[in-house]
mmCIF file of C-alpha atoms in Angstrom:
data_model
loop_
_atom_site.group_PDB
_atom_site.id
_atom_site.type_symbol
_atom_site.label_atom_id
_atom_site.label_comp_id
_atom_site.label_asym_id
_atom_site.label_seq_id
_atom_site.Cartn_x
_atom_site.Cartn_y
_atom_site.Cartn_z
ATOM 1 C CA GLY A 915 277.208 234.883 75.849
ATOM 2 C CA GLU A 916 276.868 238.215 77.547
ATOM 3 C CA TRP A 917 278.712 241.336 76.600
ATOM 4 C CA ARG A 918 278.924 244.783 78.104
ATOM 5 C CA VAL A 919 280.218 247.961 76.539
ATOM 6 C CA ARG A 920 281.084 249.408 79.913
ATOM 7 C CA LEU A 921 282.527 247.784 83.036
ATOM 8 C CA GLY A 922 282.805 250.437 85.719
ATOM 9 C CA ASP A 923 285.035 253.094 84.136
ATOM 10 C CA LEU A 924 286.401 250.753 81.453
ATOM 11 C CA GLU A 925 284.973 251.366 77.996
ATOM 12 C CA ARG A 926 284.820 248.435 75.570
ATOM 13 C CA LEU A 927 283.743 247.824 71.988
ATOM 14 C CA VAL A 928 281.599 245.082 70.518
ATOM 15 C CA VAL A 929 282.443 244.584 66.838
ATOM 16 C CA GLY A 930 280.840 242.516 64.103
ATOM 17 C CA GLN A 931 282.366 239.156 63.242
ATOM 18 C CA SER A 932 283.305 240.270 59.709
ATOM 19 C CA MET A 933 284.874 243.484 60.996
ATOM 20 C CA ALA A 934 286.837 241.535 63.620
ATOM 21 C CA TRP A 935 288.172 239.300 60.861
ATOM 22 C CA MET A 936 289.136 242.320 58.723
ATOM 23 C CA LEU A 937 290.889 243.976 61.692
ATOM 24 C CA GLY A 938 292.824 240.784 62.410
ATOM 25 C CA ILE A 939 291.189 240.164 65.785
ATOM 26 C CA ARG A 940 291.498 236.458 66.506
ATOM 27 C CA SER A 941 291.323 236.620 70.307
ATOM 28 C CA LEU A 942 289.821 239.125 72.724
ATOM 29 C CA ALA A 943 292.867 238.854 74.996
ATOM 30 C CA ASP A 944 294.946 241.514 73.197
ATOM 31 C CA ALA A 945 292.313 243.098 70.993
ATOM 32 C CA ASP A 946 292.581 246.880 71.125
ATOM 33 C CA VAL A 947 291.101 249.075 68.406
ATOM 34 C CA THR A 948 292.047 252.693 67.771
ATOM 35 C CA LEU A 949 289.056 254.801 66.799
ATOM 36 C CA TYR A 950 289.355 258.046 64.824
ATOM 37 C CA ALA A 951 286.673 260.697 64.387
ATOM 38 C CA VAL A 952 286.953 263.979 62.484
ATOM 39 C CA ARG A 953 286.872 266.978 64.802
ATOM 40 C CA ARG A 954 284.261 269.536 64.031
ATOM 41 C CA GLY A 955 285.447 272.980 63.130
ATOM 42 C CA SER A 956 288.474 274.050 61.099
ATOM 43 C CA PHE A 957 290.581 271.584 59.167
ATOM 44 C CA SER A 958 294.347 272.093 58.990
ATOM 45 C CA SER A 959 296.225 270.508 56.106
ATOM 46 C CA LEU A 960 299.611 271.113 57.804
ATOM 47 C CA LEU A 961 298.971 268.720 60.705
ATOM 48 C CA PRO A 962 296.052 266.529 59.610
ATOM 49 C CA ILE A 963 296.410 264.157 62.582
ATOM 50 C CA GLU A 964 295.374 267.030 64.857
ATOM 51 C CA ASN A 965 292.027 267.147 63.058
ATOM 52 C CA TYR A 966 290.990 263.789 64.489
ATOM 53 C CA THR A 967 289.869 262.686 67.908
ATOM 54 C CA ARG A 968 291.581 259.405 68.727
ATOM 55 C CA ARG A 969 290.734 256.758 71.331
ATOM 56 C CA THR A 970 292.158 253.267 71.822
ATOM 57 C CA VAL A 971 289.533 250.933 73.259
ATOM 58 C CA PRO A 972 289.680 247.182 74.017
ATOM 59 C CA VAL A 973 287.257 244.840 72.274
ATOM 60 C CA GLY A 974 284.875 243.224 74.740
ATOM 61 C CA GLY A 975 282.868 241.045 72.386
ATOM 62 C CA VAL A 976 281.961 240.044 68.860
ATOM 63 C CA PHE A 977 278.433 239.887 67.437
ATOM 64 C CA SER A 978 277.129 237.987 64.453
ATOM 65 C CA LEU A 979 274.131 239.083 62.371
ATOM 66 C CA ASP A 980 273.950 239.700 58.646
ATOM 67 C CA LEU A 981 277.068 240.636 56.663
ATOM 68 C CA GLU A 982 276.097 244.283 56.097
ATOM 69 C CA THR A 983 275.551 244.932 59.817
ATOM 70 C CA GLU A 984 278.710 243.071 60.833
ATOM 71 C CA GLN A 985 280.820 245.201 58.482
ATOM 72 C CA SER A 986 279.179 248.538 59.325
ATOM 73 C CA TYR A 987 278.545 248.783 63.057
ATOM 74 C CA VAL A 988 280.582 248.911 66.243
ATOM 75 C CA LEU A 989 278.703 248.964 69.531
ATOM 76 C CA THR A 990 279.994 251.062 72.405
ATOM 77 C CA SER A 991 278.707 253.088 75.333
ATOM 78 C CA LEU A 992 276.941 256.395 74.827
ATOM 79 C CA GLU A 993 279.610 258.261 76.836
ATOM 80 C CA LEU A 994 282.458 257.040 74.622
ATOM 81 C CA ALA A 995 280.557 257.881 71.444
ATOM 82 C CA GLN A 996 279.754 261.379 72.724
ATOM 83 C CA ARG A 997 283.404 262.027 73.648
ATOM 84 C CA LEU A 998 284.712 260.580 70.380
ATOM 85 C CA PHE A 999 282.387 262.620 68.157
ATOM 86 C CA ASN A 1000 282.460 265.683 70.411
ATOM 87 C CA TYR A 1001 278.710 265.630 70.978
ATOM 88 C CA PRO A 1002 278.266 266.144 74.727
ATOM 89 C CA ASP A 1003 274.726 265.451 75.926
ATOM 90 C CA ARG A 1004 273.472 264.644 72.409
ATOM 91 C CA VAL A 1005 272.458 261.494 70.550
ATOM 92 C CA SER A 1006 271.952 260.882 66.841
ATOM 93 C CA SER A 1007 269.452 258.047 67.135
ATOM 94 C CA LEU A 1008 267.462 256.054 69.635
ATOM 95 C CA VAL A 1009 266.356 252.436 69.433
ATOM 96 C CA VAL A 1010 263.171 251.411 71.212
ATOM 97 C CA ARG A 1011 262.468 247.772 72.032
ATOM 98 C CA LEU A 1012 258.773 246.920 72.226
ATOM 99 C CA ALA A 1013 257.068 244.426 74.472
ATOM 100 C CA PRO A 1014 255.997 241.175 72.810
ATOM 101 C CA GLY A 1015 252.668 241.599 71.030
ATOM 102 C CA ALA A 1016 252.905 245.406 70.771
ATOM 103 C CA ASP A 1017 251.730 247.072 67.553
ATOM 104 C CA ALA A 1018 254.891 248.558 66.023
ATOM 105 C CA GLU A 1019 253.054 250.904 63.646
ATOM 106 C CA ARG A 1020 250.904 252.372 66.416
ATOM 107 C CA VAL A 1021 253.971 252.929 68.616
ATOM 108 C CA ARG A 1022 255.828 254.509 65.671
ATOM 109 C CA ARG A 1023 253.006 256.984 65.101
ATOM 110 C CA ALA A 1024 252.857 257.867 68.822
ATOM 111 C CA VAL A 1025 256.634 258.389 69.066
ATOM 112 C CA ALA A 1026 256.657 260.470 65.851
ATOM 113 C CA GLU A 1027 253.891 262.645 67.224
ATOM 114 C CA GLU A 1028 255.772 263.196 70.506
ATOM 115 C CA ALA A 1029 259.168 263.750 68.835
ATOM 116 C CA GLY A 1030 257.942 266.317 66.342
ATOM 117 C CA ASP A 1031 258.974 267.102 62.782
ATOM 118 C CA GLY A 1032 262.702 267.361 63.566
ATOM 119 C CA PHE A 1033 262.992 263.586 63.945
ATOM 120 C CA ARG A 1034 262.501 260.698 61.589
ATOM 121 C CA VAL A 1035 260.846 257.689 63.267
ATOM 122 C CA ARG A 1036 261.094 254.355 61.461
ATOM 123 C CA THR A 1037 260.189 250.778 62.284
ATOM 124 C CA ARG A 1038 262.531 247.822 61.844
ATOM 125 C CA ASP A 1039 260.732 246.955 58.602
ATOM 126 C CA GLU A 1040 261.398 250.439 57.234
ATOM 127 C CA LEU A 1041 265.036 250.411 58.350
ATOM 128 C CA ARG A 1042 265.725 247.029 56.747
ATOM 129 C CA ALA A 1043 263.369 247.310 53.756
ATOM 130 C CA SER A 1044 265.903 245.930 51.272
ATOM 131 C CA PHE A 1045 266.598 242.906 53.486
ATOM 132 C CA TYR A 1046 262.898 242.076 53.857
ATOM 133 C CA ARG A 1047 262.320 242.601 50.125
ATOM 134 C CA ILE A 1048 265.128 240.154 49.334
ATOM 135 C CA MET A 1049 263.643 237.660 51.796
ATOM 136 C CA THR A 1050 260.278 237.940 50.017
ATOM 137 C CA TYR A 1051 261.910 237.351 46.628
ATOM 138 C CA GLU A 1052 263.802 234.399 48.070
ATOM 139 C CA LYS A 1053 260.579 232.897 49.414
ATOM 140 C CA TRP A 1054 258.895 233.206 46.008
ATOM 141 C CA GLY A 1055 261.976 231.806 44.290
ATOM 142 C CA ILE A 1056 262.009 228.754 46.534
ATOM 143 C CA PHE A 1057 258.286 228.277 45.920
ATOM 144 C CA LEU A 1058 258.730 228.410 42.128
ATOM 145 C CA ILE A 1059 261.704 226.038 42.170
ATOM 146 C CA SER A 1060 259.767 223.593 44.369
ATOM 147 C CA LEU A 1061 256.795 223.847 42.002
ATOM 148 C CA LEU A 1062 259.054 223.137 39.018
ATOM 149 C CA VAL A 1063 260.514 220.064 40.757
ATOM 150 C CA LEU A 1064 256.998 218.836 41.610
ATOM 151 C CA VAL A 1065 255.814 219.250 37.994
ATOM 152 C CA ILE A 1066 258.854 217.438 36.607
ATOM 153 C CA ALA A 1067 258.444 214.625 39.155
ATOM 154 C CA SER A 1068 254.723 214.314 38.293
ATOM 155 C CA PHE A 1069 255.471 214.030 34.563
ATOM 156 C CA SER A 1070 258.151 211.479 35.326
ATOM 157 C CA ILE A 1071 255.778 209.304 37.395
ATOM 158 C CA VAL A 1072 252.998 209.521 34.796
ATOM 159 C CA GLY A 1073 255.460 208.684 32.018
ATOM 160 C CA THR A 1074 256.771 205.698 33.947
ATOM 161 C CA VAL A 1075 253.272 204.308 34.530
ATOM 162 C CA VAL A 1076 252.344 204.780 30.845
ATOM 163 C CA MET A 1077 255.542 202.981 29.753
ATOM 164 C CA LEU A 1078 254.816 200.163 32.224
ATOM 165 C CA VAL A 1079 251.274 199.726 30.888
ATOM 166 C CA LEU A 1080 252.512 199.694 27.281
ATOM 167 C CA ASP A 1081 255.236 197.201 28.179
ATOM 168 C CA LYS A 1082 252.805 194.865 29.978
ATOM 169 C CA ARG A 1083 250.098 194.864 27.286
ATOM 170 C CA PRO A 1084 250.806 191.255 26.201
ATOM 171 C CA GLU A 1085 250.394 190.107 29.830
ATOM 172 C CA PHE A 1086 246.925 191.716 29.924
ATOM 173 C CA VAL A 1087 245.809 189.327 27.221
ATOM 174 C CA ALA A 1088 247.107 186.379 29.260
ATOM 175 C CA LEU A 1089 245.336 187.653 32.389
ATOM 176 C CA GLY A 1090 242.126 188.067 30.369
ATOM 177 C CA ALA A 1091 242.445 184.496 29.143
ATOM 178 C CA MET A 1092 242.696 183.338 32.769
ATOM 179 C CA GLY A 1093 239.463 185.180 33.660
ATOM 180 C CA ALA A 1094 240.610 188.634 34.814
ATOM 181 C CA ASP A 1095 238.298 191.452 33.815
ATOM 182 C CA THR A 1096 239.356 195.027 32.898
ATOM 183 C CA ARG A 1097 238.497 196.342 36.373
ATOM 184 C CA PHE A 1098 240.880 193.840 38.005
ATOM 185 C CA VAL A 1099 243.740 194.839 35.679
ATOM 186 C CA ARG A 1100 243.143 198.571 36.409
ATOM 187 C CA ARG A 1101 243.323 197.910 40.158
ATOM 188 C CA ILE A 1102 246.770 196.370 39.667
ATOM 189 C CA PHE A 1103 248.077 199.658 38.297
#
């Protein structure tokens, strides 16, 4: 489906499926989430609730990806995030979507050069290195398991044929007596 984090002046959240389950959200009809962010500056231990910025925002959608992302991220509009974290006119990161067929490494180098040393520019592969490493290990694991199954099946087939030949040895003599040569008997098996 389609989801939007902002409809006119109405701010909405899009939460991960696992997070929605943990928060007890079963329906989007009455799903409101209260967000808390620590205010920058002094911290008072007398009234700790005053040290947090609080917003109650309705949930506008649920996304499903991998478990780590679903449990860690909430999507919202830039304006709400800036107000919640008290960062007017600032962003902490930027995601760039490339056109199909674009060279990600070349674009990364160009963006890093334009952004300067104050910014860290990473590709999707660098951001999710552990995920891609696990996928590589999984691919090799599946290959090795498949190879093991193939070897065991090959030994099983060869063993079955050898047992069949040993079991049918007396019949070879009878076939030879009826005029069958060795080549004919080999073609049977």
